[in-house]
């Protein structure tokens, strides 16, 4: 276990951490420190049993779900970083195959430059 994986919220098993990293590696993603811990905090909160649950054990989300939580947080962090922006007007000039892949019209307001 490396520094990135020590003291993760909820104390997940090493095998679960490896499975999540494997799911991310398949997408070409390597975890970064702050977002990695935040994703595990989110997964830990999700895993907590409700006050009314009969079975009080932790129920971790699947490895793919935790990887999705990580990617969601990572994309959100990238959207907030002013250094990581598409060129102005790029959302209006999507090639047809990319627009089809994203499931949008050729003009995508979500990708437009915003302050």
PDB file of N, CA and C in Angstrom:
ATOM      1  N   UNK A   1       0.860  -1.180   0.000  1.00  0.00           N
ATOM      2  CA  UNK A   1       0.000   0.000   0.000  1.00  0.00           C
ATOM      3  C   UNK A   1       0.899   1.234   0.000  1.00  0.00           C
ATOM      4  N   UNK A   2       0.576   2.181  -0.858  1.00  0.00           N
ATOM      5  CA  UNK A   2       1.405   3.383  -0.931  1.00  0.00           C
ATOM      6  C   UNK A   2       0.774   4.531  -0.141  1.00  0.00           C
ATOM      7  N   UNK A   3       1.452   5.659  -0.145  1.00  0.00           N
ATOM      8  CA  UNK A   3       1.023   6.830   0.621  1.00  0.00           C
ATOM      9  C   UNK A   3      -0.373   7.285   0.209  1.00  0.00           C
ATOM     10  N   UNK A   4      -0.697   7.160  -1.069  1.00  0.00           N
ATOM     11  CA  UNK A   4      -1.990   7.576  -1.583  1.00  0.00           C
ATOM     12  C   UNK A   4      -3.131   6.753  -0.966  1.00  0.00           C
ATOM     13  N   UNK A   5      -2.837   5.493  -0.653  1.00  0.00           N
ATOM     14  CA  UNK A   5      -3.871   4.583  -0.174  1.00  0.00           C
ATOM     15  C   UNK A   5      -3.936   4.450   1.339  1.00  0.00           C
ATOM     16  N   UNK A   6      -2.968   4.994   2.048  1.00  0.00           N
ATOM     17  CA  UNK A   6      -3.000   4.855   3.496  1.00  0.00           C
ATOM     18  C   UNK A   6      -4.026   5.818   4.076  1.00  0.00           C
ATOM     19  N   UNK A   7      -4.713   5.388   5.082  1.00  0.00           N
ATOM     20  CA  UNK A   7      -5.702   6.203   5.793  1.00  0.00           C
ATOM     21  C   UNK A   7      -6.859   6.670   4.916  1.00  0.00           C
ATOM     22  N   UNK A   8      -7.341   5.817   4.016  1.00  0.00           N
ATOM     23  CA  UNK A   8      -8.522   6.173   3.237  1.00  0.00           C
ATOM     24  C   UNK A   8      -9.744   6.116   4.143  1.00  0.00           C
ATOM     25  N   UNK A   9     -10.700   7.023   3.953  1.00  0.00           N
ATOM     26  CA  UNK A   9     -11.902   7.019   4.795  1.00  0.00           C
ATOM     27  C   UNK A   9     -12.629   5.672   4.746  1.00  0.00           C
ATOM     28  N   UNK A  10     -13.019   5.181   5.906  1.00  0.00           N
ATOM     29  CA  UNK A  10     -13.736   3.918   5.993  1.00  0.00           C
ATOM     30  C   UNK A  10     -12.849   2.698   6.053  1.00  0.00           C
ATOM     31  N   UNK A  11     -11.549   2.879   5.830  1.00  0.00           N
ATOM     32  CA  UNK A  11     -10.616   1.764   5.877  1.00  0.00           C
ATOM     33  C   UNK A  11     -10.965   0.623   4.935  1.00  0.00           C
ATOM     34  N   UNK A  12     -11.101   0.908   3.626  1.00  0.00           N
ATOM     35  CA  UNK A  12     -11.457  -0.164   2.691  1.00  0.00           C
ATOM     36  C   UNK A  12     -10.363  -1.220   2.606  1.00  0.00           C
ATOM     37  N   UNK A  13     -10.767  -2.420   2.254  1.00  0.00           N
ATOM     38  CA  UNK A  13      -9.791  -3.508   2.076  1.00  0.00           C
ATOM     39  C   UNK A  13      -8.871  -3.171   0.906  1.00  0.00           C
ATOM     40  N   UNK A  14      -7.645  -3.636   1.004  1.00  0.00           N
ATOM     41  CA  UNK A  14      -6.656  -3.390  -0.043  1.00  0.00           C
ATOM     42  C   UNK A  14      -7.135  -3.945  -1.389  1.00  0.00           C
ATOM     43  N   UNK A  15      -7.827  -5.085  -1.357  1.00  0.00           N
ATOM     44  CA  UNK A  15      -8.323  -5.672  -2.609  1.00  0.00           C
ATOM     45  C   UNK A  15      -9.332  -4.745  -3.285  1.00  0.00           C
ATOM     46  N   UNK A  16     -10.179  -4.064  -2.511  1.00  0.00           N
ATOM     47  CA  UNK A  16     -11.155  -3.130  -3.093  1.00  0.00           C
ATOM     48  C   UNK A  16     -10.436  -1.934  -3.704  1.00  0.00           C
ATOM     49  N   UNK A  17      -9.422  -1.427  -3.012  1.00  0.00           N
ATOM     50  CA  UNK A  17      -8.642  -0.295  -3.533  1.00  0.00           C
ATOM     51  C   UNK A  17      -7.990  -0.690  -4.853  1.00  0.00           C
ATOM     52  N   UNK A  18      -7.418  -1.886  -4.914  1.00  0.00           N
ATOM     53  CA  UNK A  18      -6.788  -2.364  -6.157  1.00  0.00           C
ATOM     54  C   UNK A  18      -7.809  -2.481  -7.286  1.00  0.00           C
ATOM     55  N   UNK A  19      -9.010  -2.977  -6.972  1.00  0.00           N
ATOM     56  CA  UNK A  19     -10.052  -3.122  -7.997  1.00  0.00           C
ATOM     57  C   UNK A  19     -10.455  -1.763  -8.564  1.00  0.00           C
ATOM     58  N   UNK A  20     -10.565  -0.761  -7.699  1.00  0.00           N
ATOM     59  CA  UNK A  20     -10.931   0.583  -8.163  1.00  0.00           C
ATOM     60  C   UNK A  20      -9.822   1.145  -9.049  1.00  0.00           C
ATOM     61  N   UNK A  21      -8.581   0.981  -8.618  1.00  0.00           N
ATOM     62  CA  UNK A  21      -7.459   1.459  -9.429  1.00  0.00           C
ATOM     63  C   UNK A  21      -7.410   0.749 -10.778  1.00  0.00           C
ATOM     64  N   UNK A  22      -7.728  -0.541 -10.787  1.00  0.00           N
ATOM     65  CA  UNK A  22      -7.747  -1.310 -12.031  1.00  0.00           C
ATOM     66  C   UNK A  22      -8.831  -0.776 -12.966  1.00  0.00           C
ATOM     67  N   UNK A  23     -10.006  -0.461 -12.411  1.00  0.00           N
ATOM     68  CA  UNK A  23     -11.093   0.103 -13.220  1.00  0.00           C
ATOM     69  C   UNK A  23     -10.673   1.441 -13.813  1.00  0.00           C
ATOM     70  N   UNK A  24      -9.971   2.259 -13.041  1.00  0.00           N
ATOM     71  CA  UNK A  24      -9.502   3.552 -13.541  1.00  0.00           C
ATOM     72  C   UNK A  24      -8.396   3.376 -14.583  1.00  0.00           C
ATOM     73  N   UNK A  25      -7.502   2.420 -14.356  1.00  0.00           N
ATOM     74  CA  UNK A  25      -6.414   2.172 -15.311  1.00  0.00           C
ATOM     75  C   UNK A  25      -6.948   1.775 -16.672  1.00  0.00           C
ATOM     76  N   UNK A  26      -8.056   1.012 -16.692  1.00  0.00           N
ATOM     77  CA  UNK A  26      -8.657   0.616 -17.968  1.00  0.00           C
ATOM     78  C   UNK A  26      -9.077   1.836 -18.779  1.00  0.00           C
ATOM     79  N   UNK A  27      -9.328   2.945 -18.086  1.00  0.00           N
ATOM     80  CA  UNK A  27      -9.705   4.191 -18.751  1.00  0.00           C
ATOM     81  C   UNK A  27      -8.522   5.132 -18.945  1.00  0.00           C
ATOM     82  N   UNK A  28      -7.341   4.688 -18.537  1.00  0.00           N
ATOM     83  CA  UNK A  28      -6.139   5.509 -18.683  1.00  0.00           C
ATOM     84  C   UNK A  28      -6.020   6.594 -17.629  1.00  0.00           C
ATOM     85  N   UNK A  29      -6.635   6.382 -16.456  1.00  0.00           N
ATOM     86  CA  UNK A  29      -6.656   7.385 -15.397  1.00  0.00           C
ATOM     87  C   UNK A  29      -5.822   6.916 -14.211  1.00  0.00           C
ATOM     88  N   UNK A  30      -4.989   7.803 -13.694  1.00  0.00           N
ATOM     89  CA  UNK A  30      -4.219   7.542 -12.483  1.00  0.00           C
ATOM     90  C   UNK A  30      -4.741   8.458 -11.389  1.00  0.00           C
ATOM     91  N   UNK A  31      -5.069   7.924 -10.214  1.00  0.00           N
ATOM     92  CA  UNK A  31      -5.621   8.775  -9.145  1.00  0.00           C
ATOM     93  C   UNK A  31      -4.647   9.848  -8.680  1.00  0.00           C
ATOM     94  N   UNK A  32      -5.217  11.014  -8.334  1.00  0.00           N
ATOM     95  CA  UNK A  32      -4.433  12.071  -7.714  1.00  0.00           C
ATOM     96  C   UNK A  32      -4.927  12.249  -6.283  1.00  0.00           C
ATOM     97  N   UNK A  33      -4.052  12.693  -5.442  1.00  0.00           N
ATOM     98  CA  UNK A  33      -4.224  12.627  -3.990  1.00  0.00           C
ATOM     99  C   UNK A  33      -5.543  13.182  -3.445  1.00  0.00           C
ATOM    100  N   UNK A  34      -5.830  14.446  -3.618  1.00  0.00           N
ATOM    101  CA  UNK A  34      -6.993  15.051  -2.977  1.00  0.00           C
ATOM    102  C   UNK A  34      -8.317  14.463  -3.443  1.00  0.00           C
ATOM    103  N   UNK A  35      -8.464  14.310  -4.747  1.00  0.00           N
ATOM    104  CA  UNK A  35      -9.708  13.791  -5.313  1.00  0.00           C
ATOM    105  C   UNK A  35      -9.884  12.327  -4.924  1.00  0.00           C
ATOM    106  N   UNK A  36      -8.798  11.580  -4.840  1.00  0.00           N
ATOM    107  CA  UNK A  36      -8.828  10.167  -4.463  1.00  0.00           C
ATOM    108  C   UNK A  36      -9.432  10.001  -3.064  1.00  0.00           C
ATOM    109  N   UNK A  37      -8.954  10.771  -2.127  1.00  0.00           N
ATOM    110  CA  UNK A  37      -9.477  10.695  -0.757  1.00  0.00           C
ATOM    111  C   UNK A  37     -10.936  11.151  -0.704  1.00  0.00           C
ATOM    112  N   UNK A  38     -11.286  12.177  -1.476  1.00  0.00           N
ATOM    113  CA  UNK A  38     -12.671  12.654  -1.504  1.00  0.00           C
ATOM    114  C   UNK A  38     -13.617  11.579  -2.049  1.00  0.00           C
ATOM    115  N   UNK A  39     -13.184  10.868  -3.082  1.00  0.00           N
ATOM    116  CA  UNK A  39     -14.024   9.809  -3.654  1.00  0.00           C
ATOM    117  C   UNK A  39     -14.260   8.703  -2.633  1.00  0.00           C
ATOM    118  N   UNK A  40     -13.232   8.353  -1.862  1.00  0.00           N
ATOM    119  CA  UNK A  40     -13.387   7.326  -0.837  1.00  0.00           C
ATOM    120  C   UNK A  40     -14.243   7.820   0.325  1.00  0.00           C
ATOM    121  N   UNK A  41     -14.178   9.102   0.631  1.00  0.00           N
ATOM    122  CA  UNK A  41     -15.056   9.665   1.662  1.00  0.00           C
ATOM    123  C   UNK A  41     -16.512   9.552   1.216  1.00  0.00           C
ATOM    124  N   UNK A  42     -16.753   9.866  -0.047  1.00  0.00           N
ATOM    125  CA  UNK A  42     -18.101   9.773  -0.611  1.00  0.00           C
ATOM    126  C   UNK A  42     -18.578   8.317  -0.576  1.00  0.00           C
ATOM    127  N   UNK A  43     -17.724   7.397  -1.011  1.00  0.00           N
ATOM    128  CA  UNK A  43     -18.079   5.973  -1.003  1.00  0.00           C
ATOM    129  C   UNK A  43     -18.329   5.489   0.424  1.00  0.00           C
ATOM    130  N   UNK A  44     -17.536   5.967   1.371  1.00  0.00           N
ATOM    131  CA  UNK A  44     -17.711   5.586   2.771  1.00  0.00           C
ATOM    132  C   UNK A  44     -19.055   6.075   3.300  1.00  0.00           C
ATOM    133  N   UNK A  45     -19.423   7.302   2.968  1.00  0.00           N
ATOM    134  CA  UNK A  45     -20.720   7.818   3.390  1.00  0.00           C
ATOM    135  C   UNK A  45     -21.858   7.003   2.791  1.00  0.00           C
ATOM    136  N   UNK A  46     -21.697   6.625   1.532  1.00  0.00           N
ATOM    137  CA  UNK A  46     -22.707   5.796   0.859  1.00  0.00           C
ATOM    138  C   UNK A  46     -22.813   4.429   1.527  1.00  0.00           C
ATOM    139  N   UNK A  47     -21.682   3.900   1.976  1.00  0.00           N
ATOM    140  CA  UNK A  47     -21.625   2.552   2.549  1.00  0.00           C
ATOM    141  C   UNK A  47     -22.231   2.462   3.945  1.00  0.00           C
ATOM    142  N   UNK A  48     -22.383   3.592   4.618  1.00  0.00           N
ATOM    143  CA  UNK A  48     -22.895   3.573   5.990  1.00  0.00           C
ATOM    144  C   UNK A  48     -24.338   3.069   6.011  1.00  0.00           C
ATOM    145  N   UNK A  49     -24.646   2.176   6.925  1.00  0.00           N
ATOM    146  CA  UNK A  49     -26.028   1.687   7.010  1.00  0.00           C
ATOM    147  C   UNK A  49     -26.950   2.781   7.545  1.00  0.00           C
ATOM    148  N   UNK A  50     -28.199   2.720   7.127  1.00  0.00           N
ATOM    149  CA  UNK A  50     -29.162   3.705   7.638  1.00  0.00           C
ATOM    150  C   UNK A  50     -29.492   3.370   9.092  1.00  0.00           C
ATOM    151  N   UNK A  51     -30.076   4.311   9.769  1.00  0.00           N
ATOM    152  CA  UNK A  51     -30.430   4.111  11.181  1.00  0.00           C
ATOM    153  C   UNK A  51     -31.458   2.998  11.353  1.00  0.00           C
ATOM    154  N   UNK A  52     -32.186   2.712  10.286  1.00  0.00           N
ATOM    155  CA  UNK A  52     -33.251   1.707  10.354  1.00  0.00           C
ATOM    156  C   UNK A  52     -32.822   0.337   9.825  1.00  0.00           C
ATOM    157  N   UNK A  53     -31.590   0.225   9.378  1.00  0.00           N
ATOM    158  CA  UNK A  53     -31.123  -1.033   8.794  1.00  0.00           C
ATOM    159  C   UNK A  53     -30.982  -2.106   9.865  1.00  0.00           C
ATOM    160  N   UNK A  54     -31.399  -3.299   9.524  1.00  0.00           N
ATOM    161  CA  UNK A  54     -31.250  -4.437  10.433  1.00  0.00           C
ATOM    162  C   UNK A  54     -29.803  -4.914  10.410  1.00  0.00           C
ATOM    163  N   UNK A  55     -29.263  -5.022   9.215  1.00  0.00           N
ATOM    164  CA  UNK A  55     -27.870  -5.430   9.042  1.00  0.00           C
ATOM    165  C   UNK A  55     -27.011  -4.161   9.084  1.00  0.00           C
ATOM    166  N   UNK A  56     -26.184  -3.998  10.096  1.00  0.00           N
ATOM    167  CA  UNK A  56     -25.440  -2.754  10.325  1.00  0.00           C
ATOM    168  C   UNK A  56     -24.041  -2.754   9.700  1.00  0.00           C
ATOM    169  N   UNK A  57     -23.748  -3.710   8.818  1.00  0.00           N
ATOM    170  CA  UNK A  57     -22.428  -3.744   8.183  1.00  0.00           C
ATOM    171  C   UNK A  57     -22.324  -2.705   7.067  1.00  0.00           C
ATOM    172  N   UNK A  58     -21.083  -2.297   6.799  1.00  0.00           N
ATOM    173  CA  UNK A  58     -20.837  -1.402   5.673  1.00  0.00           C
ATOM    174  C   UNK A  58     -21.128  -2.139   4.375  1.00  0.00           C
ATOM    175  N   UNK A  59     -21.737  -1.464   3.443  1.00  0.00           N
ATOM    176  CA  UNK A  59     -22.005  -2.018   2.113  1.00  0.00           C
ATOM    177  C   UNK A  59     -21.362  -1.091   1.086  1.00  0.00           C
ATOM    178  N   UNK A  60     -20.096  -1.379   0.768  1.00  0.00           N
ATOM    179  CA  UNK A  60     -19.355  -0.538  -0.163  1.00  0.00           C
ATOM    180  C   UNK A  60     -19.990  -0.599  -1.547  1.00  0.00           C
ATOM    181  N   UNK A  61     -19.974   0.523  -2.268  1.00  0.00           N
ATOM    182  CA  UNK A  61     -20.386   0.476  -3.671  1.00  0.00           C
ATOM    183  C   UNK A  61     -19.407  -0.412  -4.447  1.00  0.00           C
ATOM    184  N   UNK A  62     -19.791  -0.814  -5.644  1.00  0.00           N
ATOM    185  CA  UNK A  62     -18.891  -1.633  -6.462  1.00  0.00           C
ATOM    186  C   UNK A  62     -17.642  -0.820  -6.828  1.00  0.00           C
ATOM    187  N   UNK A  63     -16.630  -1.523  -7.249  1.00  0.00           N
ATOM    188  CA  UNK A  63     -15.382  -0.852  -7.657  1.00  0.00           C
ATOM    189  C   UNK A  63     -15.630   0.125  -8.795  1.00  0.00           C
ATOM    190  N   UNK A  64     -16.489  -0.274  -9.740  1.00  0.00           N
ATOM    191  CA  UNK A  64     -16.805   0.603 -10.869  1.00  0.00           C
ATOM    192  C   UNK A  64     -17.563   1.845 -10.392  1.00  0.00           C
ATOM    193  N   UNK A  65     -18.430   1.677  -9.390  1.00  0.00           N
ATOM    194  CA  UNK A  65     -19.155   2.834  -8.846  1.00  0.00           C
ATOM    195  C   UNK A  65     -18.208   3.803  -8.153  1.00  0.00           C
ATOM    196  N   UNK A  66     -17.250   3.283  -7.403  1.00  0.00           N
ATOM    197  CA  UNK A  66     -16.282   4.157  -6.730  1.00  0.00           C
ATOM    198  C   UNK A  66     -15.412   4.856  -7.771  1.00  0.00           C
ATOM    199  N   UNK A  67     -15.032   4.136  -8.819  1.00  0.00           N
ATOM    200  CA  UNK A  67     -14.265   4.751  -9.909  1.00  0.00           C
ATOM    201  C   UNK A  67     -15.088   5.859 -10.568  1.00  0.00           C
ATOM    202  N   UNK A  68     -16.388   5.651 -10.725  1.00  0.00           N
ATOM    203  CA  UNK A  68     -17.265   6.676 -11.297  1.00  0.00           C
ATOM    204  C   UNK A  68     -17.347   7.894 -10.386  1.00  0.00           C
ATOM    205  N   UNK A  69     -17.414   7.667  -9.085  1.00  0.00           N
ATOM    206  CA  UNK A  69     -17.421   8.783  -8.135  1.00  0.00           C
ATOM    207  C   UNK A  69     -16.136   9.591  -8.279  1.00  0.00           C
ATOM    208  N   UNK A  70     -15.007   8.886  -8.396  1.00  0.00           N
ATOM    209  CA  UNK A  70     -13.716   9.548  -8.559  1.00  0.00           C
ATOM    210  C   UNK A  70     -13.712  10.396  -9.836  1.00  0.00           C
ATOM    211  N   UNK A  71     -14.168   9.802 -10.950  1.00  0.00           N
ATOM    212  CA  UNK A  71     -14.167  10.528 -12.217  1.00  0.00           C
ATOM    213  C   UNK A  71     -15.095  11.740 -12.177  1.00  0.00           C
ATOM    214  N   UNK A  72     -16.238  11.600 -11.535  1.00  0.00           N
ATOM    215  CA  UNK A  72     -17.165  12.718 -11.394  1.00  0.00           C
ATOM    216  C   UNK A  72     -16.493  13.873 -10.650  1.00  0.00           C
ATOM    217  N   UNK A  73     -15.841  13.553  -9.534  1.00  0.00           N
ATOM    218  CA  UNK A  73     -15.150  14.588  -8.752  1.00  0.00           C
ATOM    219  C   UNK A  73     -13.981  15.194  -9.519  1.00  0.00           C
ATOM    220  N   UNK A  74     -13.268  14.362 -10.275  1.00  0.00           N
ATOM    221  CA  UNK A  74     -12.141  14.845 -11.063  1.00  0.00           C
ATOM    222  C   UNK A  74     -12.608  15.809 -12.148  1.00  0.00           C
ATOM    223  N   UNK A  75     -13.669  15.451 -12.865  1.00  0.00           N
ATOM    224  CA  UNK A  75     -14.192  16.336 -13.910  1.00  0.00           C
ATOM    225  C   UNK A  75     -14.674  17.646 -13.294  1.00  0.00           C
ATOM    226  N   UNK A  76     -15.325  17.555 -12.146  1.00  0.00           N
ATOM    227  CA  UNK A  76     -15.777  18.781 -11.472  1.00  0.00           C
ATOM    228  C   UNK A  76     -14.583  19.671 -11.110  1.00  0.00           C
ATOM    229  N   UNK A  77     -13.520  19.073 -10.592  1.00  0.00           N
ATOM    230  CA  UNK A  77     -12.326  19.845 -10.246  1.00  0.00           C
ATOM    231  C   UNK A  77     -11.718  20.483 -11.488  1.00  0.00           C
ATOM    232  N   UNK A  78     -11.702  19.752 -12.589  1.00  0.00           N
ATOM    233  CA  UNK A  78     -11.157  20.306 -13.827  1.00  0.00           C
ATOM    234  C   UNK A  78     -12.000  21.470 -14.341  1.00  0.00           C
ATOM    235  N   UNK A  79     -13.315  21.360 -14.194  1.00  0.00           N
ATOM    236  CA  UNK A  79     -14.192  22.466 -14.633  1.00  0.00           C
ATOM    237  C   UNK A  79     -13.940  23.734 -13.820  1.00  0.00           C
ATOM    238  N   UNK A  80     -13.537  23.585 -12.566  1.00  0.00           N
ATOM    239  CA  UNK A  80     -13.288  24.748 -11.718  1.00  0.00           C
ATOM    240  C   UNK A  80     -11.916  25.375 -11.954  1.00  0.00           C
ATOM    241  N   UNK A  81     -11.011  24.628 -12.564  1.00  0.00           N
ATOM    242  CA  UNK A  81      -9.649  25.108 -12.777  1.00  0.00           C
ATOM    243  C   UNK A  81      -9.611  26.019 -14.004  1.00  0.00           C
ATOM    244  N   UNK A  82      -9.294  27.295 -13.834  1.00  0.00           N
ATOM    245  CA  UNK A  82      -9.296  28.220 -14.972  1.00  0.00           C
ATOM    246  C   UNK A  82      -8.220  27.900 -16.012  1.00  0.00           C
ATOM    247  N   UNK A  83      -7.234  27.113 -15.653  1.00  0.00           N
ATOM    248  CA  UNK A  83      -6.169  26.762 -16.604  1.00  0.00           C
ATOM    249  C   UNK A  83      -6.607  25.658 -17.560  1.00  0.00           C
ATOM    250  N   UNK A  84      -7.674  24.930 -17.226  1.00  0.00           N
ATOM    251  CA  UNK A  84      -8.122  23.810 -18.056  1.00  0.00           C
ATOM    252  C   UNK A  84      -9.438  24.209 -18.717  1.00  0.00           C
ATOM    253  N   UNK A  85      -9.349  24.771 -19.885  1.00  0.00           N
ATOM    254  CA  UNK A  85     -10.520  25.238 -20.618  1.00  0.00           C
ATOM    255  C   UNK A  85     -10.406  24.855 -22.089  1.00  0.00           C
ATOM    256  N   UNK A  86     -11.544  24.590 -22.687  1.00  0.00           N
ATOM    257  CA  UNK A  86     -11.570  24.425 -24.134  1.00  0.00           C
ATOM    258  C   UNK A  86     -11.426  25.806 -24.767  1.00  0.00           C
ATOM    259  N   UNK A  87     -10.942  25.845 -25.982  1.00  0.00           N
ATOM    260  CA  UNK A  87     -10.856  27.147 -26.658  1.00  0.00           C
ATOM    261  C   UNK A  87     -12.252  27.760 -26.804  1.00  0.00           C
ATOM    262  N   UNK A  88     -12.308  29.085 -26.793  1.00  0.00           N
ATOM    263  CA  UNK A  88     -13.576  29.781 -26.929  1.00  0.00           C
ATOM    264  C   UNK A  88     -14.263  29.347 -28.223  1.00  0.00           C
ATOM    265  N   UNK A  89     -15.519  28.963 -28.123  1.00  0.00           N
ATOM    266  CA  UNK A  89     -16.296  28.576 -29.299  1.00  0.00           C
ATOM    267  C   UNK A  89     -16.130  27.129 -29.724  1.00  0.00           C
ATOM    268  N   UNK A  90     -15.331  26.345 -29.001  1.00  0.00           N
ATOM    269  CA  UNK A  90     -15.110  24.942 -29.396  1.00  0.00           C
ATOM    270  C   UNK A  90     -16.396  24.127 -29.354  1.00  0.00           C
ATOM    271  N   UNK A  91     -17.304  24.474 -28.444  1.00  0.00           N
ATOM    272  CA  UNK A  91     -18.567  23.746 -28.354  1.00  0.00           C
ATOM    273  C   UNK A  91     -19.437  23.919 -29.579  1.00  0.00           C
ATOM    274  N   UNK A  92     -19.242  24.993 -30.315  1.00  0.00           N
ATOM    275  CA  UNK A  92     -20.023  25.238 -31.526  1.00  0.00           C
ATOM    276  C   UNK A  92     -19.428  24.603 -32.763  1.00  0.00           C
ATOM    277  N   UNK A  93     -18.276  23.981 -32.642  1.00  0.00           N
ATOM    278  CA  UNK A  93     -17.588  23.426 -33.809  1.00  0.00           C
ATOM    279  C   UNK A  93     -17.248  21.955 -33.618  1.00  0.00           C
ATOM    280  N   UNK A  94     -18.180  21.222 -33.025  1.00  0.00           N
ATOM    281  CA  UNK A  94     -17.954  19.791 -32.821  1.00  0.00           C
ATOM    282  C   UNK A  94     -18.048  19.053 -34.153  1.00  0.00           C
ATOM    283  N   UNK A  95     -17.082  18.204 -34.468  1.00  0.00           N
ATOM    284  CA  UNK A  95     -17.217  17.343 -35.645  1.00  0.00           C
ATOM    285  C   UNK A  95     -18.402  16.394 -35.449  1.00  0.00           C
ATOM    286  N   UNK A  96     -19.083  16.018 -36.519  1.00  0.00           N
ATOM    287  CA  UNK A  96     -20.284  15.181 -36.402  1.00  0.00           C
ATOM    288  C   UNK A  96     -20.076  13.885 -35.608  1.00  0.00           C
ATOM    289  N   UNK A  97     -18.944  13.222 -35.820  1.00  0.00           N
ATOM    290  CA  UNK A  97     -18.722  11.944 -35.124  1.00  0.00           C
ATOM    291  C   UNK A  97     -18.554  12.135 -33.617  1.00  0.00           C
ATOM    292  N   UNK A  98     -17.978  13.258 -33.191  1.00  0.00           N
ATOM    293  CA  UNK A  98     -17.831  13.526 -31.762  1.00  0.00           C
ATOM    294  C   UNK A  98     -19.177  13.915 -31.161  1.00  0.00           C
ATOM    295  N   UNK A  99     -19.947  14.740 -31.870  1.00  0.00           N
ATOM    296  CA  UNK A  99     -21.282  15.108 -31.397  1.00  0.00           C
ATOM    297  C   UNK A  99     -22.145  13.857 -31.234  1.00  0.00           C
ATOM    298  N   UNK A 100     -22.046  12.943 -32.188  1.00  0.00           N
ATOM    299  CA  UNK A 100     -22.810  11.694 -32.106  1.00  0.00           C
ATOM    300  C   UNK A 100     -22.339  10.861 -30.912  1.00  0.00           C
ATOM    301  N   UNK A 101     -21.030  10.800 -30.717  1.00  0.00           N
ATOM    302  CA  UNK A 101     -20.470  10.054 -29.588  1.00  0.00           C
ATOM    303  C   UNK A 101     -20.941  10.629 -28.253  1.00  0.00           C
ATOM    304  N   UNK A 102     -21.033  11.957 -28.153  1.00  0.00           N
ATOM    305  CA  UNK A 102     -21.486  12.612 -26.934  1.00  0.00           C
ATOM    306  C   UNK A 102     -23.007  12.621 -26.809  1.00  0.00           C
ATOM    307  N   UNK A 103     -23.692  12.280 -27.895  1.00  0.00           N
ATOM    308  CA  UNK A 103     -25.150  12.267 -27.867  1.00  0.00           C
ATOM    309  C   UNK A 103     -25.759  13.656 -27.815  1.00  0.00           C
ATOM    310  N   UNK A 104     -25.144  14.599 -28.526  1.00  0.00           N
ATOM    311  CA  UNK A 104     -25.627  15.979 -28.521  1.00  0.00           C
ATOM    312  C   UNK A 104     -25.759  16.482 -29.952  1.00  0.00           C
ATOM    313  N   UNK A 105     -26.355  17.663 -30.073  1.00  0.00           N
ATOM    314  CA  UNK A 105     -26.398  18.343 -31.364  1.00  0.00           C
ATOM    315  C   UNK A 105     -24.986  18.829 -31.689  1.00  0.00           C
ATOM    316  N   UNK A 106     -24.797  19.325 -32.882  1.00  0.00           N
ATOM    317  CA  UNK A 106     -23.463  19.795 -33.273  1.00  0.00           C
ATOM    318  C   UNK A 106     -23.007  20.976 -32.440  1.00  0.00           C
ATOM    319  N   UNK A 107     -23.946  21.783 -31.946  1.00  0.00           N
ATOM    320  CA  UNK A 107     -23.575  22.901 -31.092  1.00  0.00           C
ATOM    321  C   UNK A 107     -23.886  22.494 -29.662  1.00  0.00           C
ATOM    322  N   UNK A 108     -22.900  22.557 -28.792  1.00  0.00           N
ATOM    323  CA  UNK A 108     -23.070  22.086 -27.425  1.00  0.00           C
ATOM    324  C   UNK A 108     -22.832  23.237 -26.455  1.00  0.00           C
ATOM    325  N   UNK A 109     -23.900  23.849 -25.940  1.00  0.00           N
ATOM    326  CA  UNK A 109     -23.726  25.005 -25.048  1.00  0.00           C
ATOM    327  C   UNK A 109     -22.935  24.680 -23.770  1.00  0.00           C
ATOM    328  N   UNK A 110     -22.959  23.431 -23.331  1.00  0.00           N
ATOM    329  CA  UNK A 110     -22.250  23.053 -22.125  1.00  0.00           C
ATOM    330  C   UNK A 110     -20.743  23.256 -22.272  1.00  0.00           C
ATOM    331  N   UNK A 111     -20.249  23.178 -23.504  1.00  0.00           N
ATOM    332  CA  UNK A 111     -18.825  23.323 -23.739  1.00  0.00           C
ATOM    333  C   UNK A 111     -18.413  24.763 -24.034  1.00  0.00           C
ATOM    334  N   UNK A 112     -19.384  25.648 -24.138  1.00  0.00           N
ATOM    335  CA  UNK A 112     -19.057  27.037 -24.428  1.00  0.00           C
ATOM    336  C   UNK A 112     -18.271  27.654 -23.278  1.00  0.00           C
ATOM    337  N   UNK A 113     -17.474  28.632 -23.582  1.00  0.00           N
ATOM    338  CA  UNK A 113     -16.664  29.340 -22.607  1.00  0.00           C
ATOM    339  C   UNK A 113     -17.581  30.059 -21.616  1.00  0.00           C
ATOM    340  N   UNK A 114     -17.256  29.957 -20.342  1.00  0.00           N
ATOM    341  CA  UNK A 114     -18.015  30.680 -19.319  1.00  0.00           C
ATOM    342  C   UNK A 114     -17.059  31.223 -18.291  1.00  0.00           C
ATOM    343  N   UNK A 115     -17.458  32.258 -17.636  1.00  0.00           N
ATOM    344  CA  UNK A 115     -16.629  32.904 -16.614  1.00  0.00           C
ATOM    345  C   UNK A 115     -16.988  32.370 -15.259  1.00  0.00           C
TER     346      UNK A 115
END
